[in-house]
XYZ file of C-alpha atoms in Angstrom:
354
model
C 102.672 -21.057 74.312
C 102.675 -24.562 74.930
C 98.762 -24.606 73.993
C 97.807 -25.726 70.733
C 95.122 -23.508 69.124
C 92.161 -25.147 67.875
C 92.388 -26.371 64.620
C 88.659 -26.227 62.775
C 87.498 -28.329 59.614
C 88.482 -26.920 56.311
C 86.011 -24.492 54.600
C 87.755 -23.549 51.501
C 89.437 -25.706 48.954
C 92.125 -24.081 46.564
C 90.843 -23.791 42.860
C 87.157 -24.917 44.065
C 84.720 -22.168 44.180
C 82.171 -23.945 46.056
C 83.321 -27.090 47.887
C 81.012 -29.324 49.619
C 81.933 -29.011 53.356
C 81.835 -32.479 55.313
C 84.667 -31.435 57.698
C 82.677 -29.827 60.526
C 79.939 -32.240 61.662
C 77.344 -29.451 60.798
C 73.824 -30.379 59.975
C 73.671 -31.056 55.971
C 69.970 -30.074 56.007
C 70.592 -26.806 57.402
C 68.258 -25.574 60.418
C 65.009 -25.034 61.077
C 62.917 -22.507 58.627
C 61.167 -21.614 62.194
C 64.254 -20.537 63.486
C 65.549 -18.819 60.318
C 62.372 -16.516 60.907
C 62.870 -15.905 64.535
C 66.526 -14.771 63.595
C 65.582 -12.347 60.684
C 62.791 -11.076 63.110
C 65.431 -9.959 65.739
C 66.997 -7.661 63.120
C 65.016 -4.879 64.828
C 66.659 -5.290 68.137
C 70.246 -5.292 67.399
C 70.732 -2.038 69.086
C 69.854 -3.725 72.221
C 71.816 -5.638 74.775
C 70.574 -9.493 75.261
C 68.612 -10.725 78.407
C 71.487 -11.912 80.248
C 69.721 -14.267 82.077
C 68.717 -16.095 78.588
C 65.347 -16.298 80.117
C 63.212 -17.326 77.148
C 65.765 -19.859 76.110
C 66.101 -20.929 79.605
C 62.105 -21.406 80.105
C 62.128 -23.123 76.992
C 64.923 -25.693 77.589
C 63.441 -26.191 81.200
C 60.137 -27.263 79.786
C 61.695 -29.408 77.049
C 63.602 -31.504 79.364
C 61.843 -31.325 82.467
C 64.551 -29.427 84.259
C 64.863 -26.700 86.937
C 65.648 -23.422 85.340
C 67.960 -22.175 88.198
C 70.166 -25.094 87.347
C 70.826 -24.178 83.724
C 74.241 -22.958 82.440
C 74.208 -21.254 78.895
C 77.416 -20.536 76.891
C 78.405 -19.775 73.604
C 78.298 -23.032 72.443
C 78.891 -25.960 74.556
C 82.562 -25.036 74.344
C 82.290 -21.995 76.603
C 80.343 -24.054 79.240
C 83.539 -26.503 79.239
C 85.821 -23.502 79.658
C 83.609 -22.024 82.330
C 83.594 -25.441 84.504
C 87.435 -25.561 84.006
C 87.744 -21.814 85.330
C 85.351 -22.654 88.386
C 86.915 -25.597 89.570
C 90.933 -25.723 88.220
C 94.129 -24.119 89.907
C 97.422 -24.613 88.874
C 98.407 -28.272 89.592
C 95.103 -29.519 89.554
C 94.291 -31.767 86.443
C 91.428 -33.088 84.232
C 90.735 -36.593 82.814
C 89.470 -37.181 79.272
C 89.784 -39.899 76.520
C 93.223 -40.175 74.556
C 90.996 -38.961 71.443
C 88.972 -36.197 73.655
C 87.442 -33.181 72.008
C 90.436 -30.372 72.047
C 88.344 -27.695 73.767
C 88.567 -29.546 77.080
C 92.378 -29.473 77.264
C 92.872 -25.939 75.690
C 90.530 -24.883 78.894
C 92.502 -26.476 81.342
C 95.849 -25.630 80.213
C 94.665 -21.878 80.049
C 93.963 -22.847 84.002
C 97.695 -23.845 84.115
C 96.173 -27.214 85.294
C 97.378 -30.683 83.730
C 95.677 -32.967 81.342
C 95.620 -36.749 81.513
C 94.474 -38.781 78.482
C 93.225 -42.109 79.392
C 93.526 -44.840 77.230
C 90.940 -45.796 74.281
C 91.123 -49.479 73.352
C 89.310 -49.553 70.044
C 88.796 -46.114 69.717
C 86.273 -46.381 72.804
C 86.035 -44.568 76.549
C 87.400 -47.089 78.880
C 85.876 -46.648 82.693
C 88.995 -48.459 83.987
C 91.700 -46.516 81.950
C 89.937 -43.424 83.122
C 89.880 -44.440 86.784
C 93.912 -45.051 86.446
C 94.312 -41.292 85.782
C 92.064 -39.973 88.560
C 94.125 -38.745 91.668
C 93.753 -36.644 94.493
C 94.398 -33.425 92.228
C 91.749 -34.501 89.859
C 89.071 -32.150 89.402
C 86.848 -32.918 86.322
C 86.285 -35.570 84.193
C 85.257 -35.114 80.754
C 83.276 -37.975 78.746
C 81.747 -37.065 75.296
C 79.057 -39.509 74.556
C 78.913 -39.957 71.795
C 82.842 -39.462 71.069
C 84.106 -36.572 68.796
C 85.967 -37.283 66.570
C 85.724 -41.328 66.860
C 81.735 -41.462 66.892
C 81.897 -44.436 69.566
C 79.810 -44.763 72.371
C 79.552 -46.724 75.690
C 76.363 -47.858 77.417
C 74.820 -45.777 80.516
C 75.689 -48.628 82.611
C 79.305 -47.865 82.295
C 78.830 -44.108 82.872
C 76.963 -45.316 86.260
C 79.895 -47.387 86.980
C 82.234 -44.313 86.385
C 80.263 -42.218 88.608
C 80.026 -44.613 91.580
C 83.777 -44.809 91.206
C 84.737 -41.266 91.196
C 85.508 -39.238 94.550
C 82.485 -37.157 95.240
C 85.154 -34.014 94.784
C 85.485 -34.946 91.195
C 82.675 -33.295 88.555
C 81.898 -35.759 85.720
C 81.040 -33.685 82.675
C 79.029 -35.683 80.256
C 79.268 -33.999 76.929
C 76.149 -34.694 74.786
C 76.666 -32.831 71.620
C 75.862 -36.002 69.412
C 73.289 -37.751 71.987
C 70.435 -36.990 69.974
C 71.635 -39.230 66.907
C 72.363 -42.235 69.163
C 69.088 -44.533 69.491
C 70.133 -47.613 71.161
C 68.336 -48.833 74.138
C 71.503 -48.986 76.142
C 72.262 -45.323 75.520
C 71.303 -42.702 78.039
C 72.241 -38.813 78.043
C 72.696 -39.001 81.637
C 69.893 -35.989 82.446
C 68.262 -38.047 85.061
C 71.646 -39.031 86.716
C 72.613 -35.021 86.630
C 69.013 -34.628 88.220
C 70.324 -36.347 91.542
C 73.739 -36.443 91.902
C 75.782 -33.553 92.991
C 78.686 -33.763 90.895
C 77.504 -34.385 87.519
C 77.008 -31.773 84.412
C 75.300 -32.505 81.430
C 76.024 -30.520 78.398
C 74.031 -29.808 75.014
C 74.554 -27.672 72.216
C 72.375 -26.233 69.405
C 75.012 -26.388 66.661
C 74.498 -30.181 65.550
C 70.928 -31.384 65.541
C 69.686 -27.958 65.290
C 71.817 -26.760 62.704
C 72.472 -23.123 64.748
C 76.455 -23.355 64.628
C 77.033 -20.034 63.354
C 74.861 -18.614 66.430
C 77.110 -20.134 69.256
C 74.250 -21.347 71.474
C 75.165 -24.172 74.247
C 73.963 -25.258 77.548
C 74.651 -27.606 80.659
C 72.282 -28.760 83.416
C 74.215 -28.970 86.598
C 74.110 -28.918 90.547
C 72.616 -25.816 91.674
C 75.687 -25.014 93.824
C 77.950 -25.628 90.444
C 75.381 -23.639 88.111
C 75.727 -20.592 90.811
C 79.475 -21.011 90.932
C 79.579 -20.856 86.925
C 77.333 -17.807 86.973
C 79.664 -15.845 88.937
C 82.361 -16.067 86.513
C 80.185 -16.092 83.333
C 80.828 -12.968 81.257
C 77.440 -10.872 80.901
C 75.259 -10.778 77.669
C 77.066 -13.862 76.156
C 74.168 -15.142 74.162
C 72.899 -12.810 71.719
C 69.538 -11.786 71.105
C 68.968 -13.802 67.453
C 70.696 -16.575 68.964
C 68.214 -16.914 71.985
C 65.199 -16.515 69.591
C 66.388 -18.878 67.043
C 67.398 -21.476 69.685
C 63.787 -21.418 71.144
C 62.316 -21.614 67.753
C 64.470 -24.531 66.783
C 63.705 -26.340 70.043
C 60.117 -26.254 68.953
C 60.425 -27.619 65.641
C 60.521 -31.020 66.374
C 59.775 -32.149 62.524
C 63.042 -30.694 61.525
C 64.433 -32.655 64.273
C 63.196 -35.651 63.301
C 63.901 -35.288 59.780
C 67.723 -34.600 60.824
C 68.032 -37.620 62.486
C 66.277 -39.761 60.232
C 68.656 -38.536 57.400
C 71.547 -39.620 59.476
C 70.097 -43.015 60.522
C 69.617 -43.583 56.706
C 72.720 -42.841 55.231
C 75.393 -43.193 58.283
C 75.201 -47.235 57.641
C 75.285 -46.755 54.085
C 78.140 -44.740 53.724
C 80.107 -46.960 56.219
C 78.896 -49.529 54.037
C 80.414 -48.402 51.064
C 83.729 -47.447 52.402
C 84.070 -50.925 54.143
C 83.756 -52.136 50.676
C 86.764 -50.052 49.323
C 88.680 -52.097 52.092
C 88.837 -48.926 54.097
C 88.583 -49.158 58.250
C 85.312 -47.584 59.265
C 85.475 -47.107 63.268
C 82.076 -48.575 64.285
C 79.566 -48.354 65.580
C 79.300 -44.395 65.208
C 76.452 -42.977 66.902
C 77.099 -39.593 65.779
C 76.391 -37.863 62.396
C 79.751 -38.253 60.844
C 82.276 -41.450 60.354
C 85.911 -41.986 61.273
C 87.863 -43.592 58.234
C 91.228 -45.427 58.739
C 93.642 -45.431 55.651
C 96.750 -47.494 54.778
C 100.264 -46.124 55.880
C 101.376 -46.837 52.435
C 102.654 -43.948 50.462
C 99.910 -42.907 47.770
C 97.128 -44.383 49.998
C 97.586 -42.494 53.431
C 94.790 -40.420 55.197
C 96.393 -36.854 54.406
C 96.784 -37.646 50.727
C 93.191 -38.997 50.707
C 92.028 -35.549 52.265
C 94.010 -33.464 49.573
C 92.461 -35.834 46.748
C 88.882 -35.039 48.012
C 89.364 -31.554 48.612
C 90.727 -31.558 44.723
C 87.197 -32.611 44.016
C 85.752 -30.269 46.065
C 84.806 -32.453 48.942
C 86.257 -31.241 52.238
C 86.783 -33.633 55.033
C 88.515 -33.880 58.415
C 92.044 -34.752 59.085
C 92.495 -35.779 62.689
C 96.412 -36.215 63.126
C 95.867 -33.350 65.715
C 93.680 -35.869 68.015
C 96.472 -38.642 67.723
C 94.957 -40.069 64.670
C 97.153 -39.292 61.734
C 95.959 -42.162 59.734
C 92.260 -41.248 60.099
C 89.725 -38.897 58.142
C 86.508 -37.759 59.706
C 83.624 -37.558 57.161
C 80.487 -35.903 57.927
C 77.039 -37.364 56.851
C 76.067 -35.475 53.808
C 72.904 -35.376 51.541
C 72.637 -38.316 49.133
C 75.055 -37.074 46.339
C 77.566 -35.931 48.503
C 77.698 -39.398 50.082
C 78.057 -40.953 46.423
C 80.515 -38.507 45.714
C 82.779 -39.278 48.278
C 82.320 -42.645 47.679
C 83.101 -42.442 44.036
C 85.748 -40.490 44.588
C 87.705 -42.450 47.080
C 87.286 -45.506 45.209
C 89.277 -43.429 42.499
C 91.893 -42.432 44.540
C 92.574 -45.902 46.206
C 92.584 -47.414 42.684
C 95.328 -44.583 41.298
């Protein structure tokens, strides 16, 4: 009962029939038309159990990223991969380490295993390797790092990830959550896949929910050392990825044009929205390397983050309050279509003037 259940981004606004949802970091362009066709084509197989080994998708991911197929873990979103890793490695009294604003799913899974959660300080809303290492002790089993991070959008160069890995005991598993990695194009960034290829204690996770726009189908995966993948497979429930999900994910992975357009859209409108919000006098946490911005609001009554979220909802614009992440004075805004981004800017200008 001490576990705080996950709170998703709002999907409804009172009195608004069809609000614009910018609260869950979904792909505003939708999904690949090829993926949609593959999903529809699976209708004739709904009476069948899916392939428990996700063979088609396993082969597609392995080929695309040059990975050994037997080292892949598949889950209902990367959330399930985190849960499986927690179940495999944690016993009562063990602990995980994550950033103080880290994704809630890490902690929920750890608490469910009766483990402790240690939250390392994040100066400037960014993961700090030295702060992470201060939290590691002989009962630490997993360190979770989202890079880029949610809900802040900040990221750390790969040199810092390497420094962290070198300093961790070999008995600690370093999990690199790459849910938003496709949106970071800085030369200093690396998703860690090559590190995971050779290290015995590194797992990299990815998802089809963000770039590929398949959030409804819940398909995620991880790349792990063979021993870790085999251990996780022992406790993974069978048939966890549906047939429509597997087929749509394979098609989405092949549609590189849709992936390119999705990244280009974020690359264009993320800096524009940041500039506009900054011009209103709001604190935009930069640089965001994901498909959203974290925006800070004054503590002055009438201008707070909670009131801003409610005001935008009244205009049919749903954004995400992140008080449950320890950020009560911020909201997170997904990058929308041009008309959405302009509407948010105009509405917040009106809110701040009022």
